[in-house]
Coordinates of C-alpha atoms and ligand atoms in Angstrom, one line a residue:
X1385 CA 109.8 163.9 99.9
X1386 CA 106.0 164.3 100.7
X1387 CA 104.8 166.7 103.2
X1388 CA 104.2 163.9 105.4
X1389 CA 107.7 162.4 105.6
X1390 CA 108.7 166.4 106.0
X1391 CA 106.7 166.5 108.9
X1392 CA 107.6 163.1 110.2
X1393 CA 111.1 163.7 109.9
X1394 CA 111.0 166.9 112.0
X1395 CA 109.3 165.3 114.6
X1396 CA 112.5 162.9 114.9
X1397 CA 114.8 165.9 114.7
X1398 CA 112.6 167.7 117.3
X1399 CA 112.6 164.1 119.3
X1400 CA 116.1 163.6 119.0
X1401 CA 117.4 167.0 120.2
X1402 CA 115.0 166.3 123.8
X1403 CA 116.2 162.9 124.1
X1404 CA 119.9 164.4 124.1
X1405 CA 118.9 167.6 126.2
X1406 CA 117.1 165.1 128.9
X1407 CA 120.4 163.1 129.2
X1408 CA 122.7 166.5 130.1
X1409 CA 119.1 167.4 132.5
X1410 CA 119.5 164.2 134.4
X1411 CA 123.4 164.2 135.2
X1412 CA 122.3 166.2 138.0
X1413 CA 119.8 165.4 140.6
X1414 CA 119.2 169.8 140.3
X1415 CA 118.2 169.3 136.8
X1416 CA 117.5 165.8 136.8
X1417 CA 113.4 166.3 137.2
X1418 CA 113.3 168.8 134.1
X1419 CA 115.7 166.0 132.0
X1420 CA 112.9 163.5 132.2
X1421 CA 110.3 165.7 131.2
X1422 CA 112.1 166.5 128.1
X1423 CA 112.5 162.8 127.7
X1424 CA 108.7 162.3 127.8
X1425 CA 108.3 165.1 125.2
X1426 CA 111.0 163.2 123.0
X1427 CA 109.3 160.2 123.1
X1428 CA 105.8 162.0 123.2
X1429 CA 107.4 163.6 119.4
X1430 CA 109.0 160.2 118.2
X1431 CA 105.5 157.9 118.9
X1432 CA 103.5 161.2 117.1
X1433 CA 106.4 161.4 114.2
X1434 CA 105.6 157.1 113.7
X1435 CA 102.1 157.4 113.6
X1436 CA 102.0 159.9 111.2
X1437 CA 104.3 157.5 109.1
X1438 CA 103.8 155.7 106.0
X1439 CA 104.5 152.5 107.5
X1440 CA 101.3 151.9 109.6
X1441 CA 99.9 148.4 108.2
X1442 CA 96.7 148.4 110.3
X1443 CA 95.3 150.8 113.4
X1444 CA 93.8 147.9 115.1
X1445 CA 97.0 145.9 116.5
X1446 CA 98.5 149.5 117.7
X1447 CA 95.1 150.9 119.5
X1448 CA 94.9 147.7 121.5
X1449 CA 98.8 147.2 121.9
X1450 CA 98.5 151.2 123.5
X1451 CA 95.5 150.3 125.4
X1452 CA 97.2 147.2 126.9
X1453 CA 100.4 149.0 127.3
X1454 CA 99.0 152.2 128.9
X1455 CA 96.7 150.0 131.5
X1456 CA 99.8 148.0 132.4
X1457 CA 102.1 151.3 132.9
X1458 CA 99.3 153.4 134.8
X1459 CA 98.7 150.6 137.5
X1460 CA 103.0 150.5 138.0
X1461 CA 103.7 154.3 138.4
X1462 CA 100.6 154.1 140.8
X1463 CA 100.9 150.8 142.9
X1464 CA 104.7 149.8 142.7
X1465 CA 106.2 151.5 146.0
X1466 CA 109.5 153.1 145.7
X1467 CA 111.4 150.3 147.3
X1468 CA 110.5 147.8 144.1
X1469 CA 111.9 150.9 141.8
X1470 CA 115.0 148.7 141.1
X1471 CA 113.3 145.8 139.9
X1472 CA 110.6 148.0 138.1
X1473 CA 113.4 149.6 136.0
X1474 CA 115.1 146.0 135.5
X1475 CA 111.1 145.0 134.0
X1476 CA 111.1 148.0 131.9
X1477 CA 114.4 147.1 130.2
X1478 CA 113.7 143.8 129.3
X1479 CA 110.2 145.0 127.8
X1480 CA 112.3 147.3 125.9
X1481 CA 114.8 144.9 124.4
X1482 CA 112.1 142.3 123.8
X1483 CA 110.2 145.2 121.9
X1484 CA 113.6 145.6 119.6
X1485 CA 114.2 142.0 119.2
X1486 CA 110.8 141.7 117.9
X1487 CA 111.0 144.3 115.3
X1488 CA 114.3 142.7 114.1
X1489 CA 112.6 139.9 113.7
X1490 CA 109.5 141.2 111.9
X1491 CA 111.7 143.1 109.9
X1492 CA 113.5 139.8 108.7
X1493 CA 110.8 138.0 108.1
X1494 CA 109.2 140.8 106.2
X1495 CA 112.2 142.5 104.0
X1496 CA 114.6 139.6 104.8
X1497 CA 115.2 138.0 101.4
X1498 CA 116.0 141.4 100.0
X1499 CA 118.2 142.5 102.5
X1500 CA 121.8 143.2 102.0
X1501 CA 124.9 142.4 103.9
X1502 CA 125.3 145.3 106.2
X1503 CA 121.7 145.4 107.2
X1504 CA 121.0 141.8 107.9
X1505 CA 124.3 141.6 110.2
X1506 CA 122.9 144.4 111.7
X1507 CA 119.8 143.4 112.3
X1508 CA 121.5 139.9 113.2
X1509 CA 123.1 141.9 115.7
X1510 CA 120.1 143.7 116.8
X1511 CA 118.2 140.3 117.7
X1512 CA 121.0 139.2 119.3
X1513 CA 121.2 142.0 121.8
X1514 CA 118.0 142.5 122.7
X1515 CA 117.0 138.8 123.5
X1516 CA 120.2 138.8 125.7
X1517 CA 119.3 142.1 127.6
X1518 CA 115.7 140.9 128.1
X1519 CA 117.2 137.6 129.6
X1520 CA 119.6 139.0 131.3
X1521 CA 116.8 142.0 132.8
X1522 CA 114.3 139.4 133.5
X1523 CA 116.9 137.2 135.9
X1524 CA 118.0 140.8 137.1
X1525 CA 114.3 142.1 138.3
X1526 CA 114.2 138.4 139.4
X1527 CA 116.9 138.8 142.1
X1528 CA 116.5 142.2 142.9
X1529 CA 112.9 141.6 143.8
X1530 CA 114.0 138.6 145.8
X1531 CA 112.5 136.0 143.8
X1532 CA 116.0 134.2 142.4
X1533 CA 117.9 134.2 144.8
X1534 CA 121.0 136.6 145.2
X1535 CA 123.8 134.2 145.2
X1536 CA 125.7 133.7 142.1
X1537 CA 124.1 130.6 140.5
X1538 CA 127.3 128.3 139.7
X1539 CA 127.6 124.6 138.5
X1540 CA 130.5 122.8 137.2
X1541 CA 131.6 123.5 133.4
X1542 CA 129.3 126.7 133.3
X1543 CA 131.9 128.8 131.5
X1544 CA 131.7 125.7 128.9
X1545 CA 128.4 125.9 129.1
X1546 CA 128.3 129.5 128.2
X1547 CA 130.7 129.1 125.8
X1548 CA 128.9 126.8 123.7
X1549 CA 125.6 128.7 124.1
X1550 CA 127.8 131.8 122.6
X1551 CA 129.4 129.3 119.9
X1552 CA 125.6 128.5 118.9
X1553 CA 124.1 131.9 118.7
X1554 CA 126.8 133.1 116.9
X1555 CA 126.8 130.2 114.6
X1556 CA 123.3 130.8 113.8
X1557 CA 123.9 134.5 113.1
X1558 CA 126.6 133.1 110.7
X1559 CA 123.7 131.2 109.0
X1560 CA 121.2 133.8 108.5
X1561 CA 124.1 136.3 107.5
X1562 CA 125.2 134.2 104.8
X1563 CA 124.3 134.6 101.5
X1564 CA 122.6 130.9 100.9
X1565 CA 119.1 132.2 99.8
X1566 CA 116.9 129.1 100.1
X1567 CA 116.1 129.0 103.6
X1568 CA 116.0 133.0 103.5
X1569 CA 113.1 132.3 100.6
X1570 CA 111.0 129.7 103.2
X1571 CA 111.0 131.8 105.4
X1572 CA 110.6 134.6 104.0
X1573 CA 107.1 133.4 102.4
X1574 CA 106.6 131.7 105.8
X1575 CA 106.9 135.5 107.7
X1576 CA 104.6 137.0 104.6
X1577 CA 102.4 134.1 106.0
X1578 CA 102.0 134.9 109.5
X1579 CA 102.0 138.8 109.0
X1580 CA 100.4 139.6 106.7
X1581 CA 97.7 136.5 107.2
X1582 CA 96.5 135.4 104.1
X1583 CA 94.9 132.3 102.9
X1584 CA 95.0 130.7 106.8
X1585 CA 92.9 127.7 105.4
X1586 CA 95.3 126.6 102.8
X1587 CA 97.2 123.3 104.7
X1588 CA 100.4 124.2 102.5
X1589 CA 100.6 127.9 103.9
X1590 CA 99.5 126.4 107.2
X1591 CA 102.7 124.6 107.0
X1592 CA 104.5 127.7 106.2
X1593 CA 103.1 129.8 108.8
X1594 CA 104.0 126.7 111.4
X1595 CA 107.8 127.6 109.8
X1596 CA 107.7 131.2 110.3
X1597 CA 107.0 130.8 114.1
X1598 CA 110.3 128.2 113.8
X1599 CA 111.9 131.1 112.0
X1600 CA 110.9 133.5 115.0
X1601 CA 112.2 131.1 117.3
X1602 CA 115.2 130.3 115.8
X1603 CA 115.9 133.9 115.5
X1604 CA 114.8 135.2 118.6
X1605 CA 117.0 133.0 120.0
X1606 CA 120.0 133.0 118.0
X1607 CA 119.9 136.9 117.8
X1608 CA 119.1 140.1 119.7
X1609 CA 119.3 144.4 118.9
X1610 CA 120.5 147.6 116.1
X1611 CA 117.1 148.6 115.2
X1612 CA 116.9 152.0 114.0
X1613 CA 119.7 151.3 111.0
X1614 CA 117.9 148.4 109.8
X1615 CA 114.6 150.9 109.4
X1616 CA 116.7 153.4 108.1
X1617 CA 114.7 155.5 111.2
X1618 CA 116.7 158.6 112.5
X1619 CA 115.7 158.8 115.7
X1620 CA 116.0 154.7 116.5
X1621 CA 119.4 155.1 115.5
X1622 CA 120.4 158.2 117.8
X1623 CA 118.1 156.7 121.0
X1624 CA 119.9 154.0 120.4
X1625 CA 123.3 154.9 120.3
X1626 CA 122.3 157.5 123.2
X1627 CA 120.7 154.6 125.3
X1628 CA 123.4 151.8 124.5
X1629 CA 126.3 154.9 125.5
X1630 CA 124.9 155.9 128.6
X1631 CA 124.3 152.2 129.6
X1632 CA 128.0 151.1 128.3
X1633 CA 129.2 154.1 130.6
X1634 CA 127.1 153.5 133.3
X1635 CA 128.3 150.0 133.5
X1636 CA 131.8 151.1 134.0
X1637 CA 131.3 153.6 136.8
X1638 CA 129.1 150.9 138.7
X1639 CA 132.1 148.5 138.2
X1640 CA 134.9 151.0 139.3
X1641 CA 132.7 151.9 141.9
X1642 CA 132.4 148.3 142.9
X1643 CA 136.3 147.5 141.9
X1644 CA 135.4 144.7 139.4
X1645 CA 136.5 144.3 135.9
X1646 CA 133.9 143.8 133.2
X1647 CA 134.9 140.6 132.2
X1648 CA 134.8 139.5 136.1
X1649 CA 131.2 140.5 136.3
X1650 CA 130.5 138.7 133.4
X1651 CA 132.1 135.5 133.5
X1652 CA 132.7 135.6 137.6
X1653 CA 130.5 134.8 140.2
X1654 CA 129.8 137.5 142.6
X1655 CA 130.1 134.8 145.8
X1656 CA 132.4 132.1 144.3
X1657 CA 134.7 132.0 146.8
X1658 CA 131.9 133.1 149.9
X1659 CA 133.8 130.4 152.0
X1660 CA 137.4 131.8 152.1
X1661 CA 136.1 135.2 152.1
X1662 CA 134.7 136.1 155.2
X1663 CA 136.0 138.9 157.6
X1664 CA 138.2 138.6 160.6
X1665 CA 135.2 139.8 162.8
X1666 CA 135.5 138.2 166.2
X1667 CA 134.0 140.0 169.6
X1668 CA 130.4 141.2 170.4
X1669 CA 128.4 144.2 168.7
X1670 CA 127.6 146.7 171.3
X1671 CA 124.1 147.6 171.6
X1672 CA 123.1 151.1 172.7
X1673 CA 119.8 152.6 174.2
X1674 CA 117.9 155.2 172.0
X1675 CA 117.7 157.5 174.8
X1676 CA 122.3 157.8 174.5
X1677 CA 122.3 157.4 170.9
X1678 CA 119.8 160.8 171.3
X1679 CA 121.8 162.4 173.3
X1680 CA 125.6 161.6 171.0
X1681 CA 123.4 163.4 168.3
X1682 CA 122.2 166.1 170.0
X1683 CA 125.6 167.5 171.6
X1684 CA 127.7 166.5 168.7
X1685 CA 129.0 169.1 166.5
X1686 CA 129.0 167.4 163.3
X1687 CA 127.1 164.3 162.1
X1688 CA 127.3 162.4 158.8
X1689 CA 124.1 160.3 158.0
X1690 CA 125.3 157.2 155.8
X1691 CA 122.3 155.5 154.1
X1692 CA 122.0 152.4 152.3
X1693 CA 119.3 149.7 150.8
X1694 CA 118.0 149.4 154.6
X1695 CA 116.7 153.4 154.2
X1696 CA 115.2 152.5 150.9
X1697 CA 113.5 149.1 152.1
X1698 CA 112.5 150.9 155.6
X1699 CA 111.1 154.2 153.5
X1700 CA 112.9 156.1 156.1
X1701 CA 114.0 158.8 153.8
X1702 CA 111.7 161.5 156.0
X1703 CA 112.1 160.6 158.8
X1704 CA 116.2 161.1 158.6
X1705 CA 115.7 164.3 157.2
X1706 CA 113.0 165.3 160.0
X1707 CA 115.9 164.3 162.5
X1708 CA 118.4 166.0 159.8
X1709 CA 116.5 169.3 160.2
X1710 CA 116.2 169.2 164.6
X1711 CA 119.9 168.4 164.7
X1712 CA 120.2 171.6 162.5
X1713 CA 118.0 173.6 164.7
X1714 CA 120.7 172.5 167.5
X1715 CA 123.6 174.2 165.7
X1716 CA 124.9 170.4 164.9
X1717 CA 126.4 170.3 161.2
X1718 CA 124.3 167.6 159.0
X1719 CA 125.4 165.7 156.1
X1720 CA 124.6 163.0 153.6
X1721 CA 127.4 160.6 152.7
X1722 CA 126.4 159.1 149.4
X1723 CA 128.2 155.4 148.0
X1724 CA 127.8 155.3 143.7
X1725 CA 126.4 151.3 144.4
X1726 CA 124.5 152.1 148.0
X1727 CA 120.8 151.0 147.6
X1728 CA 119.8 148.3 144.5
X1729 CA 120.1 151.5 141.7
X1730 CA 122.6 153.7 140.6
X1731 CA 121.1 156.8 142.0
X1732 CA 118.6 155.1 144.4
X1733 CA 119.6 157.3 147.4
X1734 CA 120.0 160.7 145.4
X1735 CA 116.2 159.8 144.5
X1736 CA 115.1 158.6 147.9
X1737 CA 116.9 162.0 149.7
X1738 CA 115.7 164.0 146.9
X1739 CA 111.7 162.5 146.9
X1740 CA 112.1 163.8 150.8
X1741 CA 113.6 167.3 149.9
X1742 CA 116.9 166.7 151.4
X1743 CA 119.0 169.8 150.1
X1744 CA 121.2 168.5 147.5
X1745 CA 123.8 171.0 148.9
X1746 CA 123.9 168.6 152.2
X1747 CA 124.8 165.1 149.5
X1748 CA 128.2 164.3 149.5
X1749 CA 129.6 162.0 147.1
X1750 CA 132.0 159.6 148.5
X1751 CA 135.6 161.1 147.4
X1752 CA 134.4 164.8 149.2
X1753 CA 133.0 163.1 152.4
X1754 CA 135.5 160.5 153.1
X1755 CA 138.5 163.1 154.4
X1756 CA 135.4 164.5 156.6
X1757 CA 134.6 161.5 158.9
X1758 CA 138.4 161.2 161.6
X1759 CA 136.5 165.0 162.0
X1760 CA 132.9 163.7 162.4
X1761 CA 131.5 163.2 166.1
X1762 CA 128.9 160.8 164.9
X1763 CA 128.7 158.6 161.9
X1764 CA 125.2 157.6 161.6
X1765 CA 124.3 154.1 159.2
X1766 CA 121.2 153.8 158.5
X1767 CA 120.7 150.6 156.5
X1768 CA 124.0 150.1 154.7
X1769 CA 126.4 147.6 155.2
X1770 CA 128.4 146.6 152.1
X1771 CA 129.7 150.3 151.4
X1772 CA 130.7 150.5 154.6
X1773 CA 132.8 147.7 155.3
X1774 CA 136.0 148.1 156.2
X1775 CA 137.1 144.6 155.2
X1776 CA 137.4 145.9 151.3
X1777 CA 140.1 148.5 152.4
X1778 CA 141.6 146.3 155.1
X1779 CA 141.2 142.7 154.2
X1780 CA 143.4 141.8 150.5
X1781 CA 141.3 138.5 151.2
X1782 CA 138.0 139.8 151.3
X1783 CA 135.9 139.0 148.6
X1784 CA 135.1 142.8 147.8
X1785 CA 138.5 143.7 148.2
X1786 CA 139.6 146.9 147.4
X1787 CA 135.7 147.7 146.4
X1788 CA 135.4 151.6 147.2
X1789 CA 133.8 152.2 151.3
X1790 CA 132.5 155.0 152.9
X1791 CA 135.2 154.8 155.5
X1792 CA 132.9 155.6 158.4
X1793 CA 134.9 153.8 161.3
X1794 CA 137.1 156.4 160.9
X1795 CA 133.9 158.8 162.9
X1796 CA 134.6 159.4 166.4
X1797 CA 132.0 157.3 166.9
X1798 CA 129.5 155.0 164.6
X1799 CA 125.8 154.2 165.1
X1800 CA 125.0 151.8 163.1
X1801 CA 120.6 151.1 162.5
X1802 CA 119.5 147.6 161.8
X1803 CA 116.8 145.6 162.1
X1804 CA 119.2 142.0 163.4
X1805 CA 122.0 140.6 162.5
X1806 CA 121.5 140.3 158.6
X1807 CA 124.5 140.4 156.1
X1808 CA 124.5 143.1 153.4
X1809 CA 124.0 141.8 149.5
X1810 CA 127.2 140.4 149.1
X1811 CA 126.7 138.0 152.3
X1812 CA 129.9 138.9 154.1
X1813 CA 130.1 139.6 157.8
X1814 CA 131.2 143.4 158.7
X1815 CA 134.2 144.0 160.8
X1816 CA 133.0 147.4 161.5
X1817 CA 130.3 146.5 164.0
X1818 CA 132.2 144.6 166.2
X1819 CA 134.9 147.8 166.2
X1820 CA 135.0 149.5 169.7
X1821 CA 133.8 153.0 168.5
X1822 CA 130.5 151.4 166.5
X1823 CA 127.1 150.8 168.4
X1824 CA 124.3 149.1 167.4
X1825 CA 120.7 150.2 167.3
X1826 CA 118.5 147.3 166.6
X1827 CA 114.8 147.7 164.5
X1828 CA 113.1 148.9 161.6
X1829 CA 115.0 152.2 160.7
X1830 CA 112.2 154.5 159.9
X1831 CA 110.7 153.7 163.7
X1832 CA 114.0 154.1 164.8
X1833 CA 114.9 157.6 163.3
X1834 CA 111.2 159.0 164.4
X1835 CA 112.0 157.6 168.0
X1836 CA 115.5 159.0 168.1
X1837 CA 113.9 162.5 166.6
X1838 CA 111.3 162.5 170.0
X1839 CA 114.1 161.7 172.0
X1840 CA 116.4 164.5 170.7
X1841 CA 113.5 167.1 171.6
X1842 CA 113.7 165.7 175.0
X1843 CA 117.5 166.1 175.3
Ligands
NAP2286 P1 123.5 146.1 151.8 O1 124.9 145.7 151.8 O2 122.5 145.4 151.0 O3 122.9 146.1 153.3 C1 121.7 146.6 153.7 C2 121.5 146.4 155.2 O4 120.2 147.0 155.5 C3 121.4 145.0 155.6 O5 122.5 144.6 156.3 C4 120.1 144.9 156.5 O6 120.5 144.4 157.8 C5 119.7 146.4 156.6 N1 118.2 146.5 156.5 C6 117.4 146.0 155.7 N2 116.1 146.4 155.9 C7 116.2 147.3 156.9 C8 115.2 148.1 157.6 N3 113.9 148.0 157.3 N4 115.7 148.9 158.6 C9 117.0 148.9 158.9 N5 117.9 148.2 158.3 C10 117.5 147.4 157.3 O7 123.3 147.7 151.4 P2 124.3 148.8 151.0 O8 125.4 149.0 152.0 O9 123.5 149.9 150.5 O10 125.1 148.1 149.8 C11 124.5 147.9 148.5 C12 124.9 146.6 147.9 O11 124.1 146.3 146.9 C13 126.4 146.5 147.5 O12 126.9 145.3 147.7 C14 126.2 146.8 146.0 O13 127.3 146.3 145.2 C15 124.9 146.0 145.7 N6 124.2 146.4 144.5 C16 124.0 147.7 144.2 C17 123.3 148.1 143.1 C18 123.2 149.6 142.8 O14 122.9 149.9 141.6 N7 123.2 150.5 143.7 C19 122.7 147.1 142.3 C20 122.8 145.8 142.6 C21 123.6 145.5 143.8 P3 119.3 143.7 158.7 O15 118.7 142.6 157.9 O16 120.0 143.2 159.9 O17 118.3 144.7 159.0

């Protein structure tokens, strides 16, 4: 081995250890700041190990690729507000598998013909993946940022549909697994063609290089993601696994948090039965002046603040803690009743609470807090609605039926803040503001919370 590959090699090693220390940093929101700086350093050594590679073909395509790249990222962690975090992260992932699915690609058009078995169902698999997950981010950031909408697109035959789609990509992963080598040859020379860009004035390689961007095509779409076996690259294959772990585990917390199988939340729309679904509400939702909802808070003994997406969309996270702190100063007891699925991001109101130094020894995740609200004088929502209907403990009919709540109308009493009468994300009506212990207090909740903490100085 060459002093280079030495070097390179304990980069990776160096790069691999961060990335597994920064995933142990940021399963706590305590730790969770220092876990992403070690991530930056792992990726900081894994981009230093690559350049110093063997493999670089040309400087140019990389400087301007970085230059791009870096312009693109600097204006994000600048200009995208805190509220457009879910559908930033959503962006980033499908840049990320699209990345993958592209080096699979290259690589197949590159090394293809020689490949063995192993490797180019790998790699198969590999293309496959990623061109999914980029899909499947890009409708994600779509709906999150409100641009598809958030009902569950449906038509007639759509699990057919799918079905065939899935028959086709995996027939076409069948083709270029198999060890026929003509086609492999075309486009093989065809990939040669395009990369490595020789003779472009030649009609007959014109034609080929017109077959390698049908190869590209063709595989892009028939394949997707397992890039760092196919390299025969250490640390691709450990942030890999590491990444496609975390995500597979991730995945099934959000859906036991949301009581939903993983097939239903592939194969089931969210709102397919919207119509039968809705809840038993009935009667009127109570307003209440800000001047009385002051004065529950101020002469209760214990308060649980309950946020949701509304807190993230209203940037209220100061402002409650502001109120949080004069309640404090009261003798009133103050804490933060957290859902795993409140918000648009696993973690989005951790991050929010945490951004406005909300002690993490006041978070409560929703199995602690739960016994704590029949003892609570005042349950305050700020913005949620889904994770705190009572229809999903109540109502076996209810689309989110037996989905996990805060179970807040169990406070002595509830004040709910929001702007109207809106529904939550899953579009269901929410018996608990009709129930005679809630009240409603209507506008934006960061004007809201700053108005109730003048009025509690008044009190
Ligand atoms: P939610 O059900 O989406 O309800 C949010 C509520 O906030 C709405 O009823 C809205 O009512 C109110 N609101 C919006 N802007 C506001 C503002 N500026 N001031 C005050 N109120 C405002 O939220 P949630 O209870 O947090 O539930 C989260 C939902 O998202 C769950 O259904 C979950 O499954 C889903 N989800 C979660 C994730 C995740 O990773 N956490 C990802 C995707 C989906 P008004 O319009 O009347 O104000």
């Amino acid at each position: 081995m060459s002093l280079t590959t030495y070097f390179m090699e304990a980069t990776y090693l160096i790069a691999s250890i961060l990335f597994v220390l920064a995933l142990k940093g940021m399963s706590h929101p305590e730790t969770a700041r220092r876990g992403m700086f070690m991530a930056e350093g792992g990726m900081f050594m894994a981009i230093v190990g690559t350049l110093i590679g063997t493999h670089i073909m040309t400087w140019g395509w990389i400087l301007v690729g970085l230059t791009i790249g870096s312009i693109i990222g600097i204006w994000m962690a600048l200009f995208v507000p805190m509220t457009s975090m879910p559908q930033r992260t959503a962006l980033s992932h499908a840049f990320g598998a699209l990345a993958a699915a592209l080096v699979g690609v290259g690589e197949f058009i590159i090394h293809g013909a020689e490949m063995g078995v192993v490797t180019r169902g790998a790699l198969g698999f590999e293309v496959m993946l990623g061109a999914l997950t980029t899909t499947g981010s890009l409708i994600a950031a779509g709906k999150l940022h409100g641009t598809i909408h958030g009902k569950p697109i449906q038509f007639r035959g759509q699990n057919a549909v799918n079905l065939l789609i899935f028959l086709a990509m995996t027939g076409s992963f069948v083709y270029f697994w198999s060890p026929s080598h003509s086609h492999r040859g075309v486009l093989h020379h065809a990939g040669r063609g395009v990369c490595l860009r020789r003779d472009a004035s030649d009609p007959h390689r014109l034609g080929r290089h017109a077959g390698g961007y049908v190869a590209v095509e063709q595989l892009r779409w028939p394949g997707r993601g397992g890039t760092g076996f196919v390299l025969g690259n250490n640390v691709l294959i450990i942030a890999g696994t590491l990444d496609g772990f975390s995500g597979l585990i991730l995945s099934v917390l959000m859906c036991k948090a949301m009581n939903r199988s993983i097939t239903n939340v592939l194969f089931g729309g969210f709102g397919s039965v919207i119509a039968e679904a809705s809840a038993e509400s009935g009667g009127v939702m109570r307003e209440i002046s800000l001047d009385d909802a002051a004065m529950q808070l101020a002469f209760a003994n214990r308060v649980i603040f309950v946020p949701g997406y509304g807190l993230a969309t209203a940037q209220a996270q100061h402002a409650v803690r502001e109120l949080g702190e004069l309640l404090e100063a009261r003798g009133v007891t103050v804490k933060y009743a957290i859902h795993p699925v409140a918000g648009r991001m696993p973690g989005h109101m951790n991050v929010l609470l945490a951004e406005a130094n909300v002690p993490y020894s006041q978070l409560y995740e929703m199995e602690q807090i739960n016994p704590e609200f029949p003892s609570t004088d005042v349950a305050v929502v700020i913005g949620a609605n889904d994770v705190v209907n009572p229809d999903a403990r109540d109502n076996p009919n209810s689309l989110i039926a037996g989905m996990p709540i805060l179970e807040v109308d169990r406070a002595k009493s509830v004040i709910v803040l929001k702007r109207g009468q809106g529904r939550g994300f899953s579009g269901l009506e929410n018996p608990l503001f009709f129930k005679p212990n809630t009240n409603m207090l209507y506008g934006d909740a960061k004007s809201t919370l700053s108005h109730l903490a003048q009025a509690v100085q008044h009190v």
